[in-house]
CSV table of C-alpha atoms and ligand atoms in Angstrom, one decimal:
chain,number,residue,atom,x,y,z
G,1,MET,CA,-20.6,-11.6,8.9
G,2,ALA,CA,-23.8,-10.2,7.6
G,3,ASN,CA,-23.8,-8.8,4.0
G,4,LEU,CA,-24.1,-5.2,5.1
G,5,TRP,CA,-23.2,-3.7,1.7
G,6,GLY,CA,-25.4,-6.0,-0.2
G,7,ILE,CA,-22.5,-6.9,-2.5
G,8,ASP,CA,-20.9,-10.3,-3.1
G,9,LYS,CA,-17.2,-11.0,-2.8
G,10,ILE,CA,-15.3,-9.3,-5.7
G,11,PRO,CA,-14.2,-12.1,-8.1
G,12,PHE,CA,-11.2,-12.2,-10.4
G,13,VAL,CA,-12.5,-12.6,-14.0
G,14,GLY,CA,-9.4,-12.0,-16.0
G,15,ASN,CA,-8.7,-9.6,-18.8
G,16,GLU,CA,-10.9,-10.9,-21.5
G,17,LYS,CA,-14.0,-11.8,-19.5
G,18,GLY,CA,-16.5,-9.7,-17.6
G,19,PRO,CA,-17.7,-6.2,-18.1
G,20,LYS,CA,-14.9,-3.7,-17.7
G,21,GLU,CA,-17.0,-1.5,-15.4
G,22,GLY,CA,-18.2,-4.4,-13.3
G,23,LEU,CA,-17.4,-5.2,-9.8
G,24,ALA,CA,-14.6,-7.6,-10.7
G,25,PHE,CA,-10.8,-7.7,-10.8
G,26,HIS,CA,-9.1,-7.9,-14.2
G,27,TYR,CA,-5.5,-8.2,-13.1
G,28,TYR,CA,-5.5,-8.7,-9.4
G,29,GLU,CA,-5.5,-12.4,-8.7
G,30,PRO,CA,-4.4,-12.7,-5.1
G,31,ASP,CA,-2.9,-16.2,-5.2
G,32,ARG,CA,-1.2,-15.9,-8.6
G,33,VAL,CA,2.6,-16.3,-8.1
G,34,VAL,CA,4.6,-13.5,-9.8
G,35,ALA,CA,8.4,-13.6,-9.5
G,36,GLY,CA,8.3,-16.2,-6.7
G,37,LYS,CA,5.7,-14.5,-4.5
G,38,LYS,CA,1.9,-14.4,-4.5
G,39,MET,CA,0.4,-11.1,-5.8
G,40,LYS,CA,-1.3,-10.5,-2.5
G,41,ASP,CA,2.1,-10.8,-0.7
G,42,TRP,CA,3.8,-8.4,-3.0
G,43,LEU,CA,1.0,-5.8,-2.7
G,44,ARG,CA,-0.4,-6.2,0.8
G,45,PHE,CA,-3.4,-4.0,0.2
G,46,ALA,CA,-4.8,-1.9,3.0
G,47,VAL,CA,-8.0,0.2,3.3
G,48,ALA,CA,-7.8,3.6,4.9
G,49,TYR,CA,-10.6,3.8,7.5
G,50,TRP,CA,-10.7,7.6,7.4
G,51,HIS,CA,-11.2,8.0,3.7
G,52,SER,CA,-13.3,4.9,2.9
G,53,PHE,CA,-15.7,5.0,5.8
G,54,CYS,CA,-15.6,8.6,7.2
G,55,ASN,CA,-15.1,10.8,4.2
G,56,ARG,CA,-18.4,12.3,3.0
G,57,LEU,CA,-16.9,13.6,-0.3
G,58,ASP,CA,-17.6,17.2,0.7
G,59,ASP,CA,-15.3,20.0,-0.5
G,60,ASN,CA,-14.8,23.8,0.0
G,61,PHE,CA,-17.9,24.5,-2.1
G,62,GLY,CA,-20.3,21.7,-1.3
G,63,ASP,CA,-21.7,19.4,1.3
G,64,GLY,CA,-21.0,15.7,1.5
G,65,VAL,CA,-22.6,13.6,-1.2
G,66,ALA,CA,-21.4,10.1,-0.3
G,67,GLN,CA,-24.1,7.5,-0.1
G,68,ARG,CA,-23.2,4.8,2.5
G,69,PRO,CA,-25.3,1.9,3.8
G,70,TYR,CA,-25.0,3.2,7.3
G,71,ASP,CA,-26.6,6.5,6.3
G,72,GLY,CA,-30.1,7.1,7.7
G,73,LYS,CA,-29.7,4.5,10.4
G,74,HIS,CA,-30.6,5.8,13.8
G,75,TYR,CA,-28.3,5.1,16.7
G,76,ALA,CA,-28.8,6.2,20.3
G,77,ASN,CA,-25.5,8.0,20.5
G,78,PRO,CA,-22.3,8.7,18.5
G,79,GLU,CA,-20.5,5.8,20.3
G,80,ASP,CA,-23.1,3.3,19.0
G,81,ALA,CA,-22.8,4.8,15.5
G,82,ALA,CA,-19.0,4.3,15.7
G,83,LEU,CA,-19.4,0.7,16.8
G,84,ALA,CA,-21.8,-0.1,14.0
G,85,LYS,CA,-19.5,1.5,11.4
G,86,VAL,CA,-16.8,-1.0,12.4
G,87,ASP,CA,-18.9,-3.9,11.1
G,88,TYR,CA,-19.6,-2.1,7.8
G,89,ALA,CA,-15.8,-1.5,7.5
G,90,PHE,CA,-14.9,-5.1,8.0
G,91,ASP,CA,-17.7,-6.4,5.7
G,92,PHE,CA,-16.4,-4.0,3.0
G,93,MET,CA,-12.8,-5.2,3.4
G,94,SER,CA,-13.8,-8.8,3.3
G,95,LYS,CA,-15.8,-8.3,0.1
G,96,LEU,CA,-12.8,-6.6,-1.5
G,97,GLY,CA,-10.3,-9.1,-0.3
G,98,ALA,CA,-8.1,-6.5,1.3
G,99,GLU,CA,-6.2,-8.2,4.1
G,100,TYR,CA,-5.1,-5.0,5.9
G,101,PHE,CA,-6.5,-1.7,7.2
G,102,CYS,CA,-5.1,1.5,8.7
G,103,PHE,CA,-6.8,4.0,11.0
G,104,HIS,CA,-6.3,7.2,13.2
G,105,ASP,CA,-7.4,7.1,16.8
G,106,ARG,CA,-9.8,10.0,16.3
G,107,ASN,CA,-11.6,8.7,13.2
G,108,VAL,CA,-12.9,5.5,14.8
G,109,ALA,CA,-14.3,6.9,18.0
G,110,PRO,CA,-15.8,10.2,19.2
G,111,GLN,CA,-14.0,12.5,21.6
G,112,GLY,CA,-15.3,12.9,25.2
G,113,ASP,CA,-15.0,15.8,27.5
G,114,THR,CA,-11.6,14.7,28.9
G,115,LEU,CA,-8.8,12.5,27.6
G,116,ARG,CA,-9.9,9.8,30.1
G,117,GLU,CA,-13.4,9.8,28.6
G,118,THR,CA,-12.1,9.8,25.0
G,119,ASP,CA,-9.9,6.9,25.9
G,120,LYS,CA,-12.9,5.0,27.2
G,121,ASN,CA,-14.8,5.6,24.0
G,122,LEU,CA,-11.8,4.4,22.1
G,123,ASP,CA,-11.5,1.3,24.1
G,124,LYS,CA,-15.1,0.3,23.3
G,125,VAL,CA,-14.5,0.6,19.6
G,126,ILE,CA,-11.1,-1.1,19.8
G,127,ASP,CA,-12.8,-4.1,21.5
G,128,LYS,CA,-15.1,-4.3,18.5
G,129,ILE,CA,-12.3,-3.9,16.0
G,130,GLU,CA,-10.4,-6.7,17.7
G,131,GLU,CA,-13.4,-8.9,17.5
G,132,ASP,CA,-13.9,-8.2,13.8
G,133,MET,CA,-10.2,-8.7,13.1
G,134,LYS,CA,-10.4,-12.2,14.7
G,135,ALA,CA,-13.7,-13.0,12.8
G,136,THR,CA,-12.3,-11.9,9.4
G,137,GLY,CA,-8.5,-12.5,9.6
G,138,ILE,CA,-8.0,-8.9,8.5
G,139,LYS,CA,-4.8,-7.4,10.0
G,140,LEU,CA,-3.7,-3.9,11.0
G,141,LEU,CA,-1.0,-2.6,8.7
G,142,TRP,CA,-0.7,0.5,10.9
G,143,ASN,CA,-2.5,2.9,13.1
G,144,THR,CA,-1.6,6.5,13.9
G,145,CYS,CA,-2.4,9.4,16.3
G,146,ASP,CA,-4.5,12.3,14.8
G,147,THR,CA,-2.6,15.3,16.1
G,148,PHE,CA,-3.8,17.7,13.5
G,149,THR,CA,-7.7,17.8,13.3
G,150,ASP,CA,-8.6,19.2,16.7
G,151,GLY,CA,-8.3,23.0,17.2
G,152,ARG,CA,-5.8,22.6,20.0
G,153,PHE,CA,-3.2,21.6,17.3
G,154,VAL,CA,-3.4,24.9,15.3
G,155,ARG,CA,0.2,25.7,16.2
G,156,GLY,CA,1.5,22.1,15.9
G,157,ALA,CA,1.5,19.1,18.3
G,158,SER,CA,5.0,18.0,19.3
G,159,THR,CA,6.3,21.2,17.8
G,160,SER,CA,3.7,23.5,19.5
G,161,PRO,CA,5.1,26.6,21.2
G,162,SER,CA,2.8,25.7,24.0
G,163,ILE,CA,4.1,23.0,26.4
G,164,ASP,CA,0.5,22.2,27.4
G,165,ILE,CA,-0.1,20.8,24.0
G,166,PHE,CA,3.1,18.7,24.1
G,167,GLU,CA,1.9,17.3,27.4
G,168,TYR,CA,-1.6,16.6,26.1
G,169,VAL,CA,-0.3,14.9,23.0
G,170,ALA,CA,1.9,12.7,25.1
G,171,GLY,CA,-1.2,11.2,26.8
G,172,GLN,CA,-3.0,10.8,23.5
G,173,GLN,CA,0.0,9.2,21.9
G,174,ARG,CA,0.7,6.7,24.7
G,175,LYS,CA,-2.9,5.4,24.3
G,176,SER,CA,-2.5,5.1,20.5
G,177,LEU,CA,0.8,3.0,20.9
G,178,GLU,CA,-0.9,0.8,23.5
G,179,ILE,CA,-3.6,0.1,20.9
G,180,ALA,CA,-1.0,-0.6,18.3
G,181,LYS,CA,0.5,-3.2,20.6
G,182,ARG,CA,-2.9,-4.7,21.4
G,183,LEU,CA,-4.0,-5.1,17.8
G,184,GLY,CA,-0.7,-6.3,16.6
G,185,ALA,CA,0.0,-3.3,14.2
G,186,GLU,CA,2.8,-4.3,11.8
G,187,ASN,CA,3.9,-0.6,11.6
G,188,TYR,CA,3.2,2.7,13.3
G,189,VAL,CA,2.9,5.9,11.3
G,190,PHE,CA,3.8,9.5,12.2
G,191,TRP,CA,2.4,12.1,9.9
G,192,GLY,CA,3.2,15.7,11.1
G,193,GLY,CA,0.5,17.6,9.4
G,194,ARG,CA,0.9,20.6,11.6
G,195,GLU,CA,4.6,20.2,12.5
G,196,GLY,CA,6.2,23.0,10.5
G,197,TRP,CA,5.9,26.7,10.1
G,198,GLU,CA,3.5,29.3,8.7
G,199,SER,CA,6.2,31.9,8.9
G,200,ILE,CA,9.8,31.5,10.1
G,201,TRP,CA,9.7,35.0,11.6
G,202,ASN,CA,7.7,33.8,14.6
G,203,THR,CA,9.2,30.2,14.6
G,204,ASP,CA,12.2,28.9,16.4
G,205,VAL,CA,12.8,26.1,13.8
G,206,LYS,CA,15.7,24.5,15.6
G,207,ARG,CA,13.9,24.4,18.9
G,208,GLU,CA,10.7,22.9,17.4
G,209,GLN,CA,12.7,20.2,15.6
G,210,ASP,CA,14.5,19.3,18.8
G,211,HIS,CA,11.1,18.9,20.4
G,212,MET,CA,9.9,16.7,17.6
G,213,ALA,CA,12.9,14.5,17.9
G,214,GLU,CA,12.5,14.3,21.6
G,215,TRP,CA,8.9,13.3,21.0
G,216,PHE,CA,9.9,10.5,18.7
G,217,ARG,CA,12.4,9.3,21.3
G,218,MET,CA,9.8,9.1,24.0
G,219,CYS,CA,7.4,7.2,21.7
G,220,HIS,CA,10.1,4.7,20.9
G,221,GLU,CA,11.1,4.3,24.5
G,222,TYR,CA,7.4,3.6,25.4
G,223,ALA,CA,7.1,1.1,22.6
G,224,LYS,CA,10.1,-0.7,23.9
G,225,GLU,CA,8.7,-0.7,27.4
G,226,ILE,CA,5.4,-2.3,26.4
G,227,GLY,CA,7.1,-4.7,23.9
G,228,PHE,CA,5.6,-3.1,20.7
G,229,THR,CA,7.8,-4.2,17.9
G,230,GLY,CA,5.9,-2.7,14.9
G,231,GLN,CA,8.1,-0.6,12.5
G,232,PHE,CA,8.0,3.1,13.2
G,233,LEU,CA,7.4,5.2,10.0
G,234,ILE,CA,7.6,8.9,9.2
G,235,GLU,CA,5.3,10.0,6.4
G,236,PRO,CA,6.7,13.0,4.5
G,237,LYS,CA,4.6,15.8,3.0
G,238,PRO,CA,5.9,19.2,1.9
G,239,GLN,CA,2.9,21.3,2.9
G,240,GLU,CA,-0.8,21.4,3.4
G,241,PRO,CA,-2.2,22.1,5.9
G,242,THR,CA,1.0,23.8,7.1
G,243,THR,CA,2.9,26.2,4.8
G,244,HIS,CA,6.1,24.3,5.3
G,245,GLN,CA,6.1,20.9,7.0
G,246,TYR,CA,9.3,19.7,8.6
G,247,ASP,CA,9.2,16.2,6.9
G,248,TRP,CA,9.2,17.9,3.4
G,249,ASP,CA,10.1,14.8,1.4
G,250,VAL,CA,11.9,11.5,1.8
G,251,ALA,CA,15.4,13.1,1.6
G,252,THR,CA,14.5,15.7,4.3
G,253,ALA,CA,13.0,13.0,6.6
G,254,LEU,CA,16.1,10.9,6.1
G,255,ASN,CA,18.3,13.8,7.1
G,256,PHE,CA,16.1,14.4,10.2
G,257,ILE,CA,16.4,10.8,11.2
G,258,GLN,CA,20.2,10.8,10.8
G,259,ARG,CA,20.7,14.2,12.4
G,260,TYR,CA,18.9,13.1,15.6
G,261,GLY,CA,20.0,9.5,15.6
G,262,LEU,CA,16.5,8.1,15.2
G,263,ASP,CA,17.6,5.0,13.4
G,264,PHE,CA,14.5,3.0,14.3
G,265,PHE,CA,12.5,4.9,11.7
G,266,ARG,CA,11.7,4.0,8.1
G,267,ILE,CA,9.6,5.9,5.6
G,268,ASN,CA,5.9,5.7,4.6
G,269,ILE,CA,5.7,7.3,1.2
G,270,GLU,CA,2.5,8.7,-0.3
G,271,GLY,CA,2.2,9.3,-4.1
G,272,ASN,CA,0.4,12.6,-3.9
G,273,HIS,CA,2.8,13.9,-1.3
G,274,ALA,CA,5.7,13.0,-3.6
G,275,ASN,CA,4.0,15.0,-6.4
G,276,LEU,CA,3.5,18.0,-4.1
G,277,ALA,CA,7.3,18.0,-3.5
G,278,HIS,CA,7.8,17.9,-7.3
G,279,HIS,CA,8.9,14.3,-7.3
G,280,SER,CA,7.3,11.3,-9.0
G,281,TYR,CA,6.1,8.6,-6.6
G,282,GLY,CA,8.8,6.3,-8.1
G,283,GLU,CA,11.6,8.8,-7.4
G,284,GLU,CA,10.7,9.0,-3.7
G,285,VAL,CA,10.5,5.2,-3.5
G,286,ARG,CA,14.0,5.1,-5.2
G,287,THR,CA,15.4,7.5,-2.6
G,288,ALA,CA,14.1,5.4,0.3
G,289,VAL,CA,15.1,2.0,-1.2
G,290,ASP,CA,18.7,3.3,-1.9
G,291,ALA,CA,19.0,4.4,1.7
G,292,GLY,CA,17.6,1.0,2.9
G,293,LYS,CA,14.7,2.9,4.5
G,294,LEU,CA,11.5,1.9,2.5
G,295,GLY,CA,8.8,1.2,5.1
G,296,SER,CA,5.4,1.3,3.6
G,297,LEU,CA,3.4,3.0,0.8
G,298,ASP,CA,0.3,5.2,0.9
G,299,ALA,CA,-1.1,4.5,-2.6
G,300,ASN,CA,-2.8,7.4,-4.3
G,301,GLN,CA,-2.0,10.0,-6.9
G,302,GLY,CA,-2.3,13.7,-7.5
G,303,ASN,CA,-3.6,15.6,-10.5
G,304,LYS,CA,-1.0,17.1,-12.8
G,305,PHE,CA,-3.0,20.3,-13.1
G,306,VAL,CA,-3.9,20.8,-9.4
G,307,GLY,CA,-1.5,22.0,-6.8
G,308,TRP,CA,-3.0,20.5,-3.7
G,309,ASP,CA,-3.6,17.1,-2.2
G,310,MET,CA,-6.2,15.3,-4.3
G,311,ASP,CA,-5.9,11.8,-2.9
G,312,GLU,CA,-7.1,10.3,-6.1
G,313,PHE,CA,-7.2,6.5,-6.3
G,314,PRO,CA,-4.0,5.4,-8.2
G,315,VAL,CA,-4.7,4.4,-11.8
G,316,ASP,CA,-1.7,5.8,-13.6
G,317,LEU,CA,0.2,2.7,-14.9
G,318,TYR,CA,3.5,4.6,-15.2
G,319,ASP,CA,3.4,5.3,-11.5
G,320,THR,CA,2.3,1.8,-10.5
G,321,THR,CA,4.9,0.2,-12.8
G,322,GLN,CA,7.7,2.5,-11.5
G,323,VAL,CA,6.8,1.9,-7.9
G,324,MET,CA,6.5,-1.8,-8.2
G,325,TRP,CA,9.7,-2.0,-10.2
G,326,GLU,CA,11.5,-0.3,-7.2
G,327,VAL,CA,9.6,-2.6,-4.7
G,328,MET,CA,10.7,-5.7,-6.7
G,329,ARG,CA,14.3,-4.4,-6.8
G,330,ALA,CA,14.1,-4.0,-3.0
G,331,GLY,CA,12.5,-7.4,-2.5
G,332,SER,CA,9.4,-6.2,-0.7
G,333,ILE,CA,7.6,-3.0,0.5
G,334,GLY,CA,10.0,-2.6,3.5
G,335,PRO,CA,10.0,-5.4,6.1
G,336,HIS,CA,6.3,-5.1,7.0
G,337,GLY,CA,4.8,-2.5,4.6
G,338,GLY,CA,1.9,-2.6,2.3
G,339,LEU,CA,-0.2,-0.4,-0.1
G,340,ASN,CA,-2.6,1.6,1.9
G,341,PHE,CA,-5.3,3.4,-0.2
G,342,ASP,CA,-5.0,6.9,1.3
G,343,ALA,CA,-7.5,7.9,-1.4
G,344,LYS,CA,-11.0,9.0,-1.9
G,345,PRO,CA,-13.4,8.5,-4.9
G,346,ARG,CA,-14.1,11.6,-6.9
G,347,ARG,CA,-17.2,13.5,-5.8
G,348,THR,CA,-19.1,12.3,-8.8
G,349,SER,CA,-18.5,8.7,-7.7
G,350,PHE,CA,-20.7,9.0,-4.7
G,351,THR,CA,-22.6,5.7,-4.6
G,352,ALA,CA,-21.6,2.8,-2.3
G,353,GLU,CA,-20.8,0.7,-5.3
G,354,ASP,CA,-18.4,3.4,-6.5
G,355,LEU,CA,-16.4,3.0,-3.3
G,356,PHE,CA,-15.8,-0.6,-4.4
G,357,ARG,CA,-15.1,0.4,-8.0
G,358,ALA,CA,-12.5,2.9,-6.8
G,359,HIS,CA,-10.7,0.4,-4.7
G,360,ILE,CA,-10.9,-2.2,-7.5
G,361,ALA,CA,-9.4,0.3,-9.9
G,362,GLY,CA,-6.5,1.0,-7.5
G,363,MET,CA,-5.9,-2.7,-6.8
G,364,ASP,CA,-6.0,-3.7,-10.5
G,365,SER,CA,-3.7,-0.8,-11.4
G,366,TYR,CA,-1.1,-2.0,-8.9
G,367,ALA,CA,-1.5,-5.6,-9.9
G,368,ALA,CA,-1.0,-4.5,-13.5
G,369,GLY,CA,2.1,-2.4,-12.4
G,370,LEU,CA,3.5,-5.5,-10.7
G,371,LEU,CA,3.0,-7.6,-13.8
G,372,VAL,CA,4.8,-5.1,-16.0
G,373,ALA,CA,7.6,-4.6,-13.5
G,374,ALA,CA,8.0,-8.3,-13.2
G,375,LYS,CA,8.4,-8.6,-17.0
G,376,MET,CA,10.9,-5.8,-17.1
G,377,HIS,CA,13.0,-7.4,-14.3
G,378,GLU,CA,12.8,-10.8,-16.0
G,379,ASP,CA,14.2,-9.3,-19.2
G,380,HIS,CA,16.8,-7.3,-17.2
G,381,PHE,CA,15.7,-4.3,-19.2
G,382,ILE,CA,16.6,-1.6,-16.8
G,383,GLU,CA,19.5,-3.6,-15.2
G,384,ASP,CA,21.1,-3.9,-18.7
G,385,LEU,CA,20.6,-0.2,-19.4
G,386,TRP,CA,22.4,0.6,-16.2
G,387,LYS,CA,25.2,-1.9,-17.0
G,388,ASP,CA,25.6,-0.3,-20.4
G,389,ARG,CA,25.5,3.2,-19.1
G,390,TYR,CA,28.1,2.7,-16.4
G,391,GLN,CA,30.3,0.2,-18.2
G,392,SER,CA,33.3,2.5,-18.2
G,393,TRP,CA,33.2,2.3,-14.4
G,394,ASP,CA,33.6,-1.5,-14.6
G,395,SER,CA,37.3,-1.0,-15.6
G,396,GLU,CA,40.4,-1.2,-13.5
G,397,LEU,CA,40.4,2.5,-13.1
G,398,GLY,CA,36.7,2.5,-12.1
G,399,LYS,CA,37.5,0.0,-9.3
G,400,SER,CA,40.5,2.0,-8.3
G,401,ILE,CA,38.4,5.3,-7.9
G,402,GLU,CA,35.6,3.5,-6.2
G,403,SER,CA,37.9,2.0,-3.6
G,404,HIS,CA,39.5,5.4,-2.8
G,405,HIS,CA,42.9,4.7,-4.6
G,406,GLU,CA,43.0,7.7,-6.9
G,407,THR,CA,43.7,11.4,-6.4
G,408,LEU,CA,43.0,14.5,-8.5
G,409,GLN,CA,46.6,14.6,-9.6
G,410,SER,CA,46.7,10.9,-10.6
G,411,LEU,CA,43.6,11.4,-12.7
G,412,GLU,CA,44.8,14.6,-14.2
G,413,LYS,CA,48.0,13.0,-15.4
G,414,ARG,CA,45.9,10.6,-17.5
G,415,VAL,CA,43.9,13.3,-19.4
G,416,LEU,CA,46.2,16.2,-19.9
G,417,ASP,CA,47.1,15.2,-23.4
G,418,GLU,CA,43.8,13.5,-24.5
G,419,PRO,CA,42.1,15.3,-27.4
G,420,GLU,CA,39.1,17.1,-26.0
G,421,SER,CA,36.8,15.9,-28.8
G,422,GLU,CA,37.0,12.3,-27.5
G,423,LEU,CA,35.2,13.1,-24.3
G,424,MET,CA,31.7,13.2,-25.7
G,425,ALA,CA,30.2,9.8,-25.9
G,426,SER,CA,26.7,8.4,-25.4
G,427,ASN,CA,25.2,4.9,-25.2
G,428,LYS,CA,21.8,3.4,-25.6
G,429,SER,CA,20.6,4.3,-22.1
G,430,ASP,CA,20.8,7.9,-23.1
G,431,HIS,CA,18.4,7.6,-25.9
G,432,LEU,CA,15.7,8.5,-23.5
G,433,GLU,CA,12.8,8.7,-26.0
G,434,SER,CA,13.5,5.1,-27.0
G,435,VAL,CA,13.7,4.0,-23.4
G,436,MET,CA,10.3,5.6,-22.7
G,437,ALA,CA,8.8,4.1,-25.8
G,438,THR,CA,10.1,0.7,-24.7
G,439,ILE,CA,8.3,1.1,-21.4
G,440,ASN,CA,5.1,2.0,-23.3
G,441,ASN,CA,5.5,-1.3,-25.1
G,442,TYR,CA,6.1,-3.2,-21.9
G,443,ILE,CA,2.9,-1.9,-20.5
G,444,ALA,CA,0.9,-2.5,-23.6
G,445,ASP,CA,2.3,-6.0,-24.3
G,446,THR,CA,2.2,-7.3,-20.7
G,447,LEU,CA,-1.4,-6.2,-20.2
G,448,LYS,CA,-2.5,-7.7,-23.4
G,449,GLN,CA,-1.1,-11.0,-22.5
G,450,ASN,CA,-2.6,-11.1,-19.0
I,1,LIG,C1,-2.6,13.4,4.9
I,1,LIG,C2,-2.2,11.9,5.1
I,1,LIG,C3,-2.6,11.3,6.4
I,1,LIG,C4,-1.6,10.3,6.8
I,1,LIG,C5,-1.9,9.7,8.2
I,1,LIG,O1,-2.2,14.0,3.7
I,1,LIG,O2,-1.6,11.4,4.2
I,1,LIG,O3,-3.8,10.7,6.2
I,1,LIG,O4,-1.5,9.2,5.9
I,1,LIG,O5,-2.1,10.6,9.1
I,2,LIG,CO1,-1.1,9.3,3.9
């Protein structure tokens, strides 16, 4: 492929060598084996087409400032511009060494006057994407259907009070699943940006949720019909753009899946979405792992002081360590998941090089998190804390309770005459300040040695 970005393949230079601000990896060494698996196979990095190639870094108060190598090029029509952008995207991902990408139907191709015309535009771009996937070996982690940008979705898509919208979105969705099958998507994501309420006074919540479940059933039926076996994923977010989104957080989405018997779903968890629901990223991953429902990860972070979706590139080592610790505990990011950078550089990082720098920072931060987590697992640091903390449950009595052999009365009999003062005990896992300080040391020591 032509060197469209004018940048060489990003090398790994290690911790000591190379300028810290240079276009180089300091921790991410794709083929290095960590805890029995190559780094690249633990992390499975993906680039988000919408942010990395479509976002202009505009905000509520200012125009787009992003400088991209396709700016200023003149194409005969929007379709040609869309086709050209595909080559830039694949050159970018090759240089970065990201083996996966993700996209929405509506950010790769322009809309036409009818759904048929839009599908035709889409087909042309998908041909090009397929060609570039073959040429570079880059794979599709997931694609999705944009059912939130267009004005027709103001009142929701599958949960719209208007049946015309439900009908329309069926057509759009069918096409998107067909594309997933064609490109061999490993997963398929549903993010219900406008599925929720602005006010419950005008909203029949139960009826809307029934429609959403019916929608998912139809999607799964169609996938089965065409032989698409990619993992279906729900991506929770509490709000924005909607006041209250139905998939509030992992626990809410799990309840929805269970309530409607939609067992074919797993969860795609995004860091900033977790924060908006007042969870850390690691807490949300824990909830999904414990339920056996981790699917994939949208890697980004919020800002502690800002209450909306910032989509920052993930550089917080506590987050990346916690997330990778959970991933290592689970064995992988779900059966086919990866780390998709659903993130945008800050507005001050507007140059084309900055787009590389931002991804490198994110990839290095996750590689570092993996190394720290691997060391913690190797030492059984957290496992031992848990063992120590719950040791009283490893007794005969603990087993008896856990296997449903005790009653309130049988337990009461044992404690009636115990002195009350003996019931206050703590162990080393409860010295939380020391636990956190040890994690600090793990981060500092592991990174120094690598
Ligand atoms: C929005 C968001 C989406 C989904 C895919 O906050 O995260 O980009 O990841 O639609
Ligand atoms: Co996302």
